[in-house]
Tab-separated table of C-alpha atoms in Angstrom:
chain	number	residue	atom	x	y	z
A	6	UNK	CA	113.009	124.011	43.569
A	7	UNK	CA	113.721	125.942	46.747
A	8	UNK	CA	113.451	124.649	50.275
A	9	UNK	CA	110.060	126.144	50.935
A	10	UNK	CA	108.624	124.374	47.928
A	11	UNK	CA	110.020	121.077	49.107
A	12	UNK	CA	108.515	121.589	52.511
A	13	UNK	CA	105.184	122.466	51.010
A	14	UNK	CA	105.299	119.397	48.879
A	15	UNK	CA	106.061	117.193	51.844
A	16	UNK	CA	103.179	118.758	53.683
A	17	UNK	CA	100.856	117.879	50.848
A	18	UNK	CA	102.075	114.313	50.798
A	19	UNK	CA	101.589	114.074	54.537
A	20	UNK	CA	98.058	115.428	54.354
A	21	UNK	CA	97.330	112.779	51.806
A	22	UNK	CA	98.675	110.092	54.041
A	23	UNK	CA	96.611	111.354	56.918
A	24	UNK	CA	93.524	111.131	54.777
A	25	UNK	CA	94.308	107.565	53.905
A	26	UNK	CA	94.900	106.655	57.527
A	27	UNK	CA	91.649	108.289	58.468
A	28	UNK	CA	89.823	106.440	55.765
A	29	UNK	CA	91.390	103.021	55.789
A	30	UNK	CA	92.341	102.604	59.358
A	31	UNK	CA	89.777	104.418	61.395
A	32	UNK	CA	86.597	103.883	59.497
A	33	UNK	CA	86.927	100.427	58.086
A	34	UNK	CA	89.368	98.668	60.236
A	35	UNK	CA	90.267	100.260	63.480
A	36	UNK	CA	86.757	100.039	64.783
A	37	UNK	CA	86.729	96.297	64.359
A	38	UNK	CA	90.241	96.019	65.619
A	39	UNK	CA	89.461	97.717	68.863
A	40	UNK	CA	86.618	95.324	69.445
A	41	UNK	CA	88.985	92.424	68.985
A	42	UNK	CA	91.574	94.268	70.987
A	43	UNK	CA	89.248	93.887	73.953
A	44	UNK	CA	90.863	90.478	74.115
A	45	UNK	CA	94.108	92.384	73.927
A	46	UNK	CA	95.378	90.838	70.751
A	47	UNK	CA	94.830	92.247	67.294
A	48	UNK	CA	94.551	90.065	64.230
A	49	UNK	CA	97.256	89.227	61.760
A	50	UNK	CA	95.712	91.499	59.144
A	51	UNK	CA	97.130	94.525	60.910
A	52	UNK	CA	100.222	94.450	58.767
A	53	UNK	CA	98.059	94.571	55.668
A	54	UNK	CA	96.369	97.715	56.950
A	55	UNK	CA	99.644	99.488	57.421
A	56	UNK	CA	100.594	98.331	53.975
A	57	UNK	CA	97.546	99.972	52.453
A	58	UNK	CA	98.218	103.275	54.103
A	59	UNK	CA	101.944	103.382	53.591
A	60	UNK	CA	102.845	101.224	50.646
A	61	UNK	CA	103.772	104.242	48.585
A	62	UNK	CA	105.877	105.412	51.433
A	63	UNK	CA	106.017	108.248	53.835
A	64	UNK	CA	109.725	108.867	54.273
A	65	UNK	CA	109.653	108.821	58.070
A	66	UNK	CA	107.559	105.699	58.348
A	67	UNK	CA	109.644	103.842	55.778
A	68	UNK	CA	112.843	104.898	57.497
A	69	UNK	CA	111.699	103.843	60.972
A	70	UNK	CA	110.155	100.570	59.862
A	71	UNK	CA	113.152	99.575	57.760
A	72	UNK	CA	115.384	100.323	60.724
A	73	UNK	CA	113.145	98.090	62.850
A	74	UNK	CA	113.104	95.453	60.121
A	75	UNK	CA	116.905	95.363	60.101
A	76	UNK	CA	116.911	94.532	63.806
A	77	UNK	CA	114.142	91.973	63.442
A	78	UNK	CA	115.955	90.278	60.539
A	79	UNK	CA	119.000	90.103	62.796
A	80	UNK	CA	117.105	88.615	65.728
A	81	UNK	CA	114.998	86.205	63.695
A	82	UNK	CA	117.945	84.741	61.832
A	83	UNK	CA	119.955	84.554	65.040
A	84	UNK	CA	117.337	82.405	66.772
A	85	UNK	CA	116.495	80.387	63.667
A	86	UNK	CA	120.124	79.463	63.237
A	87	UNK	CA	120.595	78.684	66.927
A	88	UNK	CA	117.542	76.418	66.988
A	89	UNK	CA	118.741	74.714	63.807
A	90	UNK	CA	122.264	74.200	65.108
A	91	UNK	CA	123.756	71.661	67.475
A	92	UNK	CA	123.753	74.208	70.274
A	93	UNK	CA	122.748	72.476	73.485
A	94	UNK	CA	120.335	74.755	75.253
A	95	UNK	CA	118.353	72.314	77.371
A	96	UNK	CA	114.623	72.152	77.921
A	97	UNK	CA	114.312	75.645	79.376
A	98	UNK	CA	116.354	77.156	76.551
A	99	UNK	CA	114.329	75.313	73.921
A	100	UNK	CA	111.031	76.519	75.345
A	101	UNK	CA	112.298	80.060	75.711
A	102	UNK	CA	113.960	80.491	72.363
A	103	UNK	CA	111.290	78.749	70.332
A	104	UNK	CA	108.836	81.291	71.705
A	105	UNK	CA	111.193	84.204	71.081
A	106	UNK	CA	111.922	82.966	67.545
A	107	UNK	CA	108.187	82.724	66.887
A	108	UNK	CA	107.780	86.384	67.814
A	109	UNK	CA	110.836	87.681	65.954
A	110	UNK	CA	109.817	85.918	62.751
A	111	UNK	CA	106.307	87.327	63.150
A	112	UNK	CA	107.743	90.818	63.616
A	113	UNK	CA	109.650	90.422	60.361
A	114	UNK	CA	106.430	89.480	58.594
A	115	UNK	CA	104.435	92.363	60.110
A	116	UNK	CA	107.074	94.905	59.144
A	117	UNK	CA	107.639	93.484	55.653
A	118	UNK	CA	103.916	93.514	55.019
A	119	UNK	CA	103.620	97.072	56.285
A	120	UNK	CA	106.497	98.255	54.102
A	121	UNK	CA	105.450	96.353	50.997
A	122	UNK	CA	107.771	97.193	48.128
A	123	UNK	CA	109.693	99.643	50.321
A	124	UNK	CA	110.995	96.857	52.571
A	125	UNK	CA	114.748	96.392	52.514
A	126	UNK	CA	116.170	92.947	51.805
A	127	UNK	CA	117.669	90.885	54.554
A	128	UNK	CA	121.340	91.724	55.058
A	129	UNK	CA	123.951	89.043	55.588
A	130	UNK	CA	124.929	88.617	59.208
A	131	UNK	CA	128.033	87.627	61.087
A	132	UNK	CA	126.863	86.521	64.523
A	133	UNK	CA	130.423	86.158	65.761
A	134	UNK	CA	130.621	89.973	65.408
A	135	UNK	CA	133.899	89.796	63.534
A	136	UNK	CA	135.228	87.191	65.925
A	137	UNK	CA	134.148	88.738	69.214
A	138	UNK	CA	131.793	85.797	69.878
A	139	UNK	CA	133.465	82.944	67.946
A	140	UNK	CA	131.501	80.135	69.641
A	141	UNK	CA	128.089	81.819	69.551
A	142	UNK	CA	126.352	78.745	68.093
A	143	UNK	CA	128.337	76.121	69.963
A	144	UNK	CA	128.524	77.574	73.469
A	145	UNK	CA	125.196	78.261	75.170
A	146	UNK	CA	126.756	80.794	77.509
A	147	UNK	CA	128.042	82.858	74.572
A	148	UNK	CA	124.716	82.523	72.789
A	149	UNK	CA	122.918	83.883	75.865
A	150	UNK	CA	125.192	86.912	76.014
A	151	UNK	CA	124.537	87.794	72.376
A	152	UNK	CA	120.826	87.197	72.882
A	153	UNK	CA	120.751	89.604	75.819
A	154	UNK	CA	122.676	92.129	73.740
A	155	UNK	CA	120.115	91.936	70.938
A	156	UNK	CA	117.031	92.047	73.158
A	157	UNK	CA	118.143	94.907	75.398
A	158	UNK	CA	119.254	96.831	72.303
A	159	UNK	CA	115.921	96.127	70.638
A	160	UNK	CA	114.018	97.621	73.574
A	161	UNK	CA	116.095	100.787	73.466
A	162	UNK	CA	115.906	101.018	69.672
A	163	UNK	CA	112.098	100.950	69.431
A	164	UNK	CA	111.844	103.330	72.367
A	165	UNK	CA	114.053	105.827	70.579
A	166	UNK	CA	111.935	105.778	67.425
A	167	UNK	CA	108.495	106.068	69.045
A	168	UNK	CA	108.342	109.894	69.084
A	169	UNK	CA	109.048	109.969	65.324
A	170	UNK	CA	105.918	107.892	64.751
A	171	UNK	CA	103.533	110.212	66.595
A	172	UNK	CA	101.884	111.510	63.398
A	173	UNK	CA	101.043	107.908	62.468
A	174	UNK	CA	99.045	106.473	65.367
A	175	UNK	CA	98.490	102.997	63.935
A	176	UNK	CA	102.162	102.548	63.135
A	177	UNK	CA	103.058	103.930	66.548
A	178	UNK	CA	100.767	101.458	68.292
A	179	UNK	CA	102.226	98.557	66.340
A	180	UNK	CA	105.753	99.674	67.199
A	181	UNK	CA	104.839	99.992	70.877
A	182	UNK	CA	103.365	96.509	70.831
A	183	UNK	CA	106.603	95.104	69.410
A	184	UNK	CA	108.617	97.156	71.898
A	185	UNK	CA	106.872	95.618	74.905
A	186	UNK	CA	107.469	92.106	73.560
A	187	UNK	CA	111.171	92.821	73.162
A	188	UNK	CA	111.143	93.809	76.832
A	189	UNK	CA	109.513	90.491	77.811
A	190	UNK	CA	112.251	88.681	75.887
A	191	UNK	CA	115.007	90.826	77.355
A	192	UNK	CA	113.943	90.192	80.933
A	193	UNK	CA	113.716	86.414	80.411
A	194	UNK	CA	117.117	86.190	78.712
A	195	UNK	CA	118.664	88.306	81.456
A	196	UNK	CA	117.108	85.904	83.962
A	197	UNK	CA	118.710	82.968	82.135
A	198	UNK	CA	122.018	84.830	82.413
A	199	UNK	CA	121.551	85.042	86.164
A	200	UNK	CA	120.964	88.788	86.020
A	201	UNK	CA	117.973	90.803	87.180
A	202	UNK	CA	115.272	91.289	84.559
A	203	UNK	CA	115.932	95.040	84.713
A	204	UNK	CA	119.012	97.194	84.264
A	205	UNK	CA	120.751	98.688	87.278
A	206	UNK	CA	122.750	101.794	86.478
A	207	UNK	CA	124.570	101.261	83.191
A	208	UNK	CA	125.749	97.796	84.189
A	209	UNK	CA	125.111	95.011	81.655
A	210	UNK	CA	124.481	92.662	84.583
A	211	UNK	CA	126.079	89.871	82.572
A	212	UNK	CA	129.847	89.802	82.005
A	213	UNK	CA	130.745	89.876	78.336
A	214	UNK	CA	127.705	91.792	77.089
A	215	UNK	CA	128.965	94.997	75.416
A	216	UNK	CA	128.786	98.022	77.709
A	217	UNK	CA	127.797	100.346	74.849
A	218	UNK	CA	124.335	98.783	74.923
A	219	UNK	CA	123.768	100.261	78.389
A	220	UNK	CA	125.317	103.685	77.843
A	221	UNK	CA	123.198	106.345	79.517
A	222	UNK	CA	120.891	103.842	81.188
A	223	UNK	CA	121.949	105.218	84.574
A	224	UNK	CA	119.949	108.392	83.944
A	225	UNK	CA	117.657	109.351	86.840
A	226	UNK	CA	116.436	112.752	85.612
A	227	UNK	CA	112.976	112.215	84.135
A	228	UNK	CA	110.978	115.165	82.814
A	229	UNK	CA	113.295	117.410	84.802
A	230	UNK	CA	112.677	115.549	88.059
A	231	UNK	CA	115.449	113.757	89.951
A	232	UNK	CA	113.744	110.400	90.451
A	233	UNK	CA	116.502	109.204	92.799
A	234	UNK	CA	114.860	111.475	95.365
A	235	UNK	CA	111.326	110.152	94.874
A	236	UNK	CA	109.575	107.752	97.226
A	237	UNK	CA	112.680	106.935	99.220
A	238	UNK	CA	113.727	104.193	96.824
A	239	UNK	CA	117.270	105.444	96.138
A	240	UNK	CA	119.528	105.784	93.122
A	241	UNK	CA	119.758	102.176	91.928
A	242	UNK	CA	116.021	101.540	91.981
A	243	UNK	CA	115.484	104.877	90.232
A	244	UNK	CA	117.844	103.910	87.400
A	245	UNK	CA	116.051	100.571	87.041
A	246	UNK	CA	112.621	102.178	86.984
A	247	UNK	CA	113.137	103.810	83.591
A	248	UNK	CA	114.540	102.140	80.483
A	249	UNK	CA	116.350	104.723	78.406
A	250	UNK	CA	116.102	105.058	74.609
A	251	UNK	CA	118.972	104.843	72.141
A	252	UNK	CA	119.317	106.875	68.971
A	253	UNK	CA	119.248	105.134	65.631
A	254	UNK	CA	122.921	105.987	65.174
A	255	UNK	CA	123.885	104.398	68.497
A	256	UNK	CA	121.893	101.273	67.682
A	257	UNK	CA	123.452	100.945	64.248
A	258	UNK	CA	126.901	101.310	65.787
A	259	UNK	CA	126.075	98.426	68.150
A	260	UNK	CA	124.664	96.330	65.296
A	261	UNK	CA	127.437	97.110	62.799
A	262	UNK	CA	129.843	94.305	63.853
A	263	UNK	CA	127.035	91.793	63.270
A	264	UNK	CA	126.619	92.838	59.644
A	265	UNK	CA	128.712	90.677	57.372
B	25	UNK	CA	109.533	96.685	107.296
B	26	UNK	CA	110.502	100.227	106.536
B	27	UNK	CA	107.599	102.481	105.804
B	28	UNK	CA	107.689	104.360	102.572
B	29	UNK	CA	106.021	107.725	102.340
B	30	UNK	CA	102.661	108.044	100.677
B	31	UNK	CA	101.551	104.451	100.761
B	32	UNK	CA	97.817	104.295	100.192
B	33	UNK	CA	97.679	101.021	102.072
B	34	UNK	CA	98.535	102.858	105.291
B	35	UNK	CA	95.325	104.775	105.019
B	36	UNK	CA	92.774	104.843	107.763
B	37	UNK	CA	89.431	105.852	106.367
B	38	UNK	CA	88.463	108.686	108.662
B	39	UNK	CA	85.703	109.951	106.470
B	40	UNK	CA	86.744	113.508	107.114
B	41	UNK	CA	87.516	114.248	103.506
B	42	UNK	CA	84.229	112.797	102.426
B	43	UNK	CA	82.214	114.740	104.997
B	44	UNK	CA	83.896	117.964	104.017
B	45	UNK	CA	83.199	117.238	100.445
B	46	UNK	CA	79.530	116.505	101.096
B	47	UNK	CA	79.157	119.746	102.975
B	48	UNK	CA	80.700	121.554	100.081
B	49	UNK	CA	78.539	119.814	97.542
B	50	UNK	CA	75.423	120.199	99.678
B	51	UNK	CA	73.988	117.016	98.289
B	52	UNK	CA	74.563	113.313	98.152
B	53	UNK	CA	77.082	112.169	95.637
B	54	UNK	CA	75.107	112.197	92.458
B	55	UNK	CA	76.143	109.688	89.896
B	56	UNK	CA	78.193	111.103	87.089
B	57	UNK	CA	79.274	114.225	88.902
B	58	UNK	CA	82.887	114.977	88.223
B	59	UNK	CA	84.541	115.135	91.584
B	60	UNK	CA	88.173	115.156	90.723
B	61	UNK	CA	88.486	118.878	90.255
B	62	UNK	CA	86.683	119.558	93.518
B	63	UNK	CA	88.785	117.089	95.428
B	64	UNK	CA	92.022	118.870	94.889
B	65	UNK	CA	90.541	122.041	96.345
B	66	UNK	CA	89.228	120.378	99.467
B	67	UNK	CA	91.567	117.561	100.231
B	68	UNK	CA	95.309	117.640	100.339
B	69	UNK	CA	96.186	115.275	97.494
B	70	UNK	CA	99.382	114.255	99.250
B	71	UNK	CA	97.369	112.803	102.114
B	72	UNK	CA	96.505	109.174	102.105
B	73	UNK	CA	93.307	107.897	100.633
B	74	UNK	CA	91.890	111.290	99.895
B	75	UNK	CA	89.523	109.469	97.609
B	76	UNK	CA	86.761	107.663	99.466
B	77	UNK	CA	84.592	104.637	99.098
B	78	UNK	CA	81.532	105.664	97.156
B	79	UNK	CA	83.212	108.645	95.581
B	80	UNK	CA	83.449	108.857	91.847
B	81	UNK	CA	86.778	109.818	90.356
B	82	UNK	CA	86.354	110.866	86.778
B	83	UNK	CA	89.380	110.855	84.525
B	84	UNK	CA	87.325	112.658	81.937
B	85	UNK	CA	87.883	112.274	78.231
B	86	UNK	CA	91.199	110.441	78.294
B	87	UNK	CA	93.282	111.795	75.449
B	88	UNK	CA	91.664	115.245	75.433
B	89	UNK	CA	95.030	116.472	76.618
B	90	UNK	CA	98.139	114.833	78.031
B	91	UNK	CA	97.128	115.526	81.624
B	92	UNK	CA	94.200	113.137	81.285
B	93	UNK	CA	96.490	110.395	79.985
B	94	UNK	CA	99.051	110.996	82.733
B	95	UNK	CA	96.316	110.836	85.366
B	96	UNK	CA	95.136	107.559	83.855
B	97	UNK	CA	98.686	106.198	84.139
B	98	UNK	CA	98.963	107.658	87.641
B	99	UNK	CA	95.865	105.709	88.692
B	100	UNK	CA	97.409	102.449	87.473
B	101	UNK	CA	100.738	103.135	89.143
B	102	UNK	CA	98.917	103.890	92.390
B	103	UNK	CA	97.217	100.527	92.172
B	104	UNK	CA	100.418	98.615	91.420
B	105	UNK	CA	102.511	100.313	94.084
B	106	UNK	CA	99.801	99.772	96.695
B	107	UNK	CA	99.652	96.113	95.753
B	108	UNK	CA	103.372	95.423	96.116
B	109	UNK	CA	103.486	97.445	99.316
B	110	UNK	CA	100.845	95.150	100.785
B	111	UNK	CA	102.675	92.080	99.441
B	112	UNK	CA	105.861	93.052	101.247
B	113	UNK	CA	104.059	94.077	104.437
B	114	UNK	CA	102.402	90.653	104.636
B	115	UNK	CA	104.667	88.322	102.652
B	116	UNK	CA	103.183	84.961	101.735
B	117	UNK	CA	104.415	81.842	103.489
B	118	UNK	CA	107.835	80.570	102.400
B	119	UNK	CA	108.633	83.538	100.166
B	120	UNK	CA	112.200	82.744	99.145
B	121	UNK	CA	115.101	85.161	99.010
B	122	UNK	CA	114.934	85.752	95.273
B	123	UNK	CA	111.207	86.406	95.365
B	124	UNK	CA	111.590	88.756	98.312
B	125	UNK	CA	114.297	90.695	96.481
B	126	UNK	CA	112.558	91.060	93.149
B	127	UNK	CA	109.132	91.829	94.623
B	128	UNK	CA	110.711	94.525	96.785
B	129	UNK	CA	112.431	95.989	93.750
B	130	UNK	CA	109.209	95.873	91.738
B	131	UNK	CA	107.473	97.702	94.592
B	132	UNK	CA	110.130	100.396	94.535
B	133	UNK	CA	109.912	100.789	90.751
B	134	UNK	CA	106.158	101.277	90.951
B	135	UNK	CA	106.441	103.696	93.866
B	136	UNK	CA	108.958	105.678	91.847
B	137	UNK	CA	106.622	105.788	88.838
B	138	UNK	CA	103.721	106.833	91.047
B	139	UNK	CA	105.699	109.590	92.736
B	140	UNK	CA	106.960	110.909	89.413
B	141	UNK	CA	103.413	111.205	88.067
B	142	UNK	CA	102.277	112.805	91.310
B	143	UNK	CA	105.085	115.348	91.008
B	144	UNK	CA	104.489	116.064	87.329
B	145	UNK	CA	100.720	116.387	87.706
B	146	UNK	CA	100.887	118.634	90.760
B	147	UNK	CA	97.521	120.198	91.482
B	148	UNK	CA	96.011	118.464	88.427
B	149	UNK	CA	96.534	115.022	89.980
B	150	UNK	CA	93.546	112.863	90.812
B	151	UNK	CA	93.161	112.013	94.514
B	152	UNK	CA	94.862	109.045	96.098
B	153	UNK	CA	92.941	105.900	95.329
B	154	UNK	CA	91.885	103.433	97.968
B	155	UNK	CA	92.732	99.925	96.803
B	156	UNK	CA	90.386	96.983	97.176
B	157	UNK	CA	92.413	93.792	97.282
B	158	UNK	CA	89.697	91.690	98.943
B	159	UNK	CA	89.892	89.175	96.093
B	160	UNK	CA	93.577	88.536	96.780
B	161	UNK	CA	94.845	86.018	99.327
B	162	UNK	CA	98.093	87.644	100.400
B	163	UNK	CA	99.212	84.496	102.178
B	164	UNK	CA	98.937	82.481	98.983
B	165	UNK	CA	101.902	82.615	96.619
B	166	UNK	CA	99.920	81.844	93.480
B	167	UNK	CA	97.216	84.383	94.289
B	168	UNK	CA	99.790	87.109	94.861
B	169	UNK	CA	101.977	86.378	91.851
B	170	UNK	CA	99.050	85.892	89.483
B	171	UNK	CA	97.515	89.173	90.593
B	172	UNK	CA	100.838	90.925	90.166
B	173	UNK	CA	101.260	89.467	86.673
B	174	UNK	CA	97.723	90.533	85.796
B	175	UNK	CA	98.321	94.091	87.015
B	176	UNK	CA	101.586	94.370	85.109
B	177	UNK	CA	100.070	92.929	81.935
B	178	UNK	CA	97.159	95.364	82.199
B	179	UNK	CA	99.645	98.178	82.732
B	180	UNK	CA	101.648	97.151	79.683
B	181	UNK	CA	98.550	96.957	77.502
B	182	UNK	CA	97.371	100.315	78.855
B	183	UNK	CA	100.582	102.081	77.870
B	184	UNK	CA	100.609	100.315	74.507
B	185	UNK	CA	97.035	101.382	73.818
B	186	UNK	CA	97.225	104.953	75.036
B	187	UNK	CA	100.620	106.004	73.656
B	188	UNK	CA	98.796	107.231	70.550
B	189	UNK	CA	96.715	109.606	72.674
B	190	UNK	CA	99.704	111.625	73.880
B	191	UNK	CA	100.430	114.911	72.148
B	192	UNK	CA	103.767	115.903	73.660
B	193	UNK	CA	106.686	113.770	72.418
B	194	UNK	CA	108.417	114.106	75.788
B	195	UNK	CA	105.442	112.446	77.449
B	196	UNK	CA	105.459	109.650	74.890
B	197	UNK	CA	109.169	109.147	75.494
B	198	UNK	CA	108.552	108.975	79.236
B	199	UNK	CA	105.705	106.490	78.826
B	200	UNK	CA	108.038	104.406	76.680
B	201	UNK	CA	110.635	104.334	79.438
B	202	UNK	CA	108.032	103.045	81.890
B	203	UNK	CA	106.115	100.535	79.779
B	204	UNK	CA	109.137	98.340	79.147
B	205	UNK	CA	109.613	98.099	82.912
B	206	UNK	CA	106.044	96.867	83.259
B	207	UNK	CA	106.826	94.251	80.621
B	208	UNK	CA	110.052	93.214	82.331
B	209	UNK	CA	108.062	92.703	85.505
B	210	UNK	CA	105.542	90.563	83.613
B	211	UNK	CA	108.317	88.293	82.355
B	212	UNK	CA	109.885	87.773	85.770
B	213	UNK	CA	106.545	87.224	87.532
B	214	UNK	CA	105.658	84.745	84.788
B	215	UNK	CA	108.927	82.935	85.371
B	216	UNK	CA	108.099	82.606	89.078
B	217	UNK	CA	104.675	81.184	88.210
B	218	UNK	CA	105.604	78.977	85.266
B	219	UNK	CA	109.336	78.347	85.417
B	220	UNK	CA	111.185	76.944	82.421
B	221	UNK	CA	108.284	77.521	80.046
B	222	UNK	CA	107.180	80.035	77.410
B	223	UNK	CA	104.874	81.701	79.943
B	224	UNK	CA	107.208	84.744	80.197
B	225	UNK	CA	105.806	85.846	76.829
B	226	UNK	CA	102.871	83.490	76.670
B	227	UNK	CA	100.271	83.299	73.961
B	228	UNK	CA	97.815	84.850	76.431
B	229	UNK	CA	99.679	88.179	76.284
B	230	UNK	CA	101.442	88.070	72.905
B	231	UNK	CA	99.722	87.160	69.669
B	232	UNK	CA	101.463	84.112	68.259
B	233	UNK	CA	100.450	85.221	64.747
B	234	UNK	CA	101.809	88.774	64.803
B	235	UNK	CA	104.174	88.701	67.767
B	236	UNK	CA	102.462	91.874	68.996
B	237	UNK	CA	101.856	92.495	72.685
B	238	UNK	CA	98.478	93.444	74.075
B	239	UNK	CA	97.033	96.919	73.622
B	240	UNK	CA	93.892	98.134	75.373
B	241	UNK	CA	91.897	101.315	75.245
B	242	UNK	CA	91.642	103.287	78.498
B	243	UNK	CA	88.024	102.191	78.900
B	244	UNK	CA	88.971	98.549	78.566
B	245	UNK	CA	91.720	99.040	81.109
B	246	UNK	CA	89.437	100.819	83.573
B	247	UNK	CA	86.906	98.008	83.326
B	248	UNK	CA	89.635	95.585	84.405
B	249	UNK	CA	91.034	97.842	87.123
B	250	UNK	CA	87.721	98.935	88.647
B	251	UNK	CA	87.201	95.879	90.900
B	252	UNK	CA	90.503	96.675	92.646
B	253	UNK	CA	89.642	100.288	93.486
B	254	UNK	CA	87.171	101.332	96.182
B	255	UNK	CA	86.248	104.586	94.521
B	256	UNK	CA	84.325	104.384	91.289
B	257	UNK	CA	86.813	105.361	88.636
B	258	UNK	CA	85.436	106.529	85.323
B	259	UNK	CA	86.864	107.757	82.088
B	260	UNK	CA	86.061	107.777	78.441
B	261	UNK	CA	88.236	107.830	75.422
B	262	UNK	CA	86.103	109.560	72.849
B	263	UNK	CA	89.157	110.079	70.697
B	264	UNK	CA	89.457	106.369	69.999
B	265	UNK	CA	85.813	105.697	69.188
């Protein structure tokens, strides 16, 4: 089979998927969803809808969602283990990380449901990152650093994948809705670390959080415009104003030490 | 306080733009007439408050093309930047150093977003909006911070809901860079209002069942934003019906 045939075949598969989205999501479900979304929050069944449309797998969707699932597995297990350990995090930490754990475990469920049989299994993790954070579950300060690393990486990871999901509006919307929650988490954890909720330049803001996570975050050129010259706010505020994406490869390189 | 360029809150309503417009139109402002296109011909869009009380600003069919979505976002960024500008011009009693610093930074982020949209939209930009913050008590900490949190949460849900309407991947990428800043603001404002709690990502803005943040259609967002804008701002999103 030559390349053109493969491309044609993919096109046919895609058209099929579009039809199913159109049918399942728009007609039967999305209408009702939007009504409920007036309250801002869509029902739990959303994952099941994605499952219907994509269970058999569009390569891009499966790839992006499994990538996301890997990160959510990582985060969920990280918080589950911390909350189940003897780590002393105090009242504020308990309240914060119970809420974050609730969300990360829910994200795992949403993504697993969406992927159905195409979902990857949970990898084994090493939260010390091969010894870089040996006391991650016994020293709250270390735990907070790793948490910030995961949350800020998560924000950049989803952001980087969003354009790939454009042909699949329901999946895109779900991904965006996870993305914004990762940003809520990131800002709160940064606050607990004594840092600003946002990223200035490419500075982690918290000593000990890997610098690679913030590579390129000092960009001020947006859509060809130098935003450091807009509104008289200056370079630092301009870098803060825009969170930069990370490629899948960069994210996996950051996550690699945490895979056992 | 230093004055930043293009702050809608500096606006004095002279009525000149409106009078000119009426002369041009030769009639009273009929309901439903799309004024936005006319405005940019008659009123310098870089001037303050070129929109006017009683005017209708129509964003059109939001999602028809990316310009409509960017103008929708531009309207929200105008509102947010005007709000923080007012907050820092008339800070509430006993605003502490941390609050002063982060609210100033939030103001600057929103001004930067607004100015970027203004630059990108050029002559296609809607006029400057005239904010209506009469429901806000700027001397009351809770009133200010709650309003700010509400604006930022609306902004987050607006970007989440309208990302699917964008056609150019570069625009989606840009919206993605901005929406997470709105969310970061929500978390910090929440922390100021409800310290040491789960309010930073509360069950009012994140579904506890799915862990998904809010998403709203442009029409839902406009319904929430309308009370804070003097002009009547309209828009449909036929694409999401």
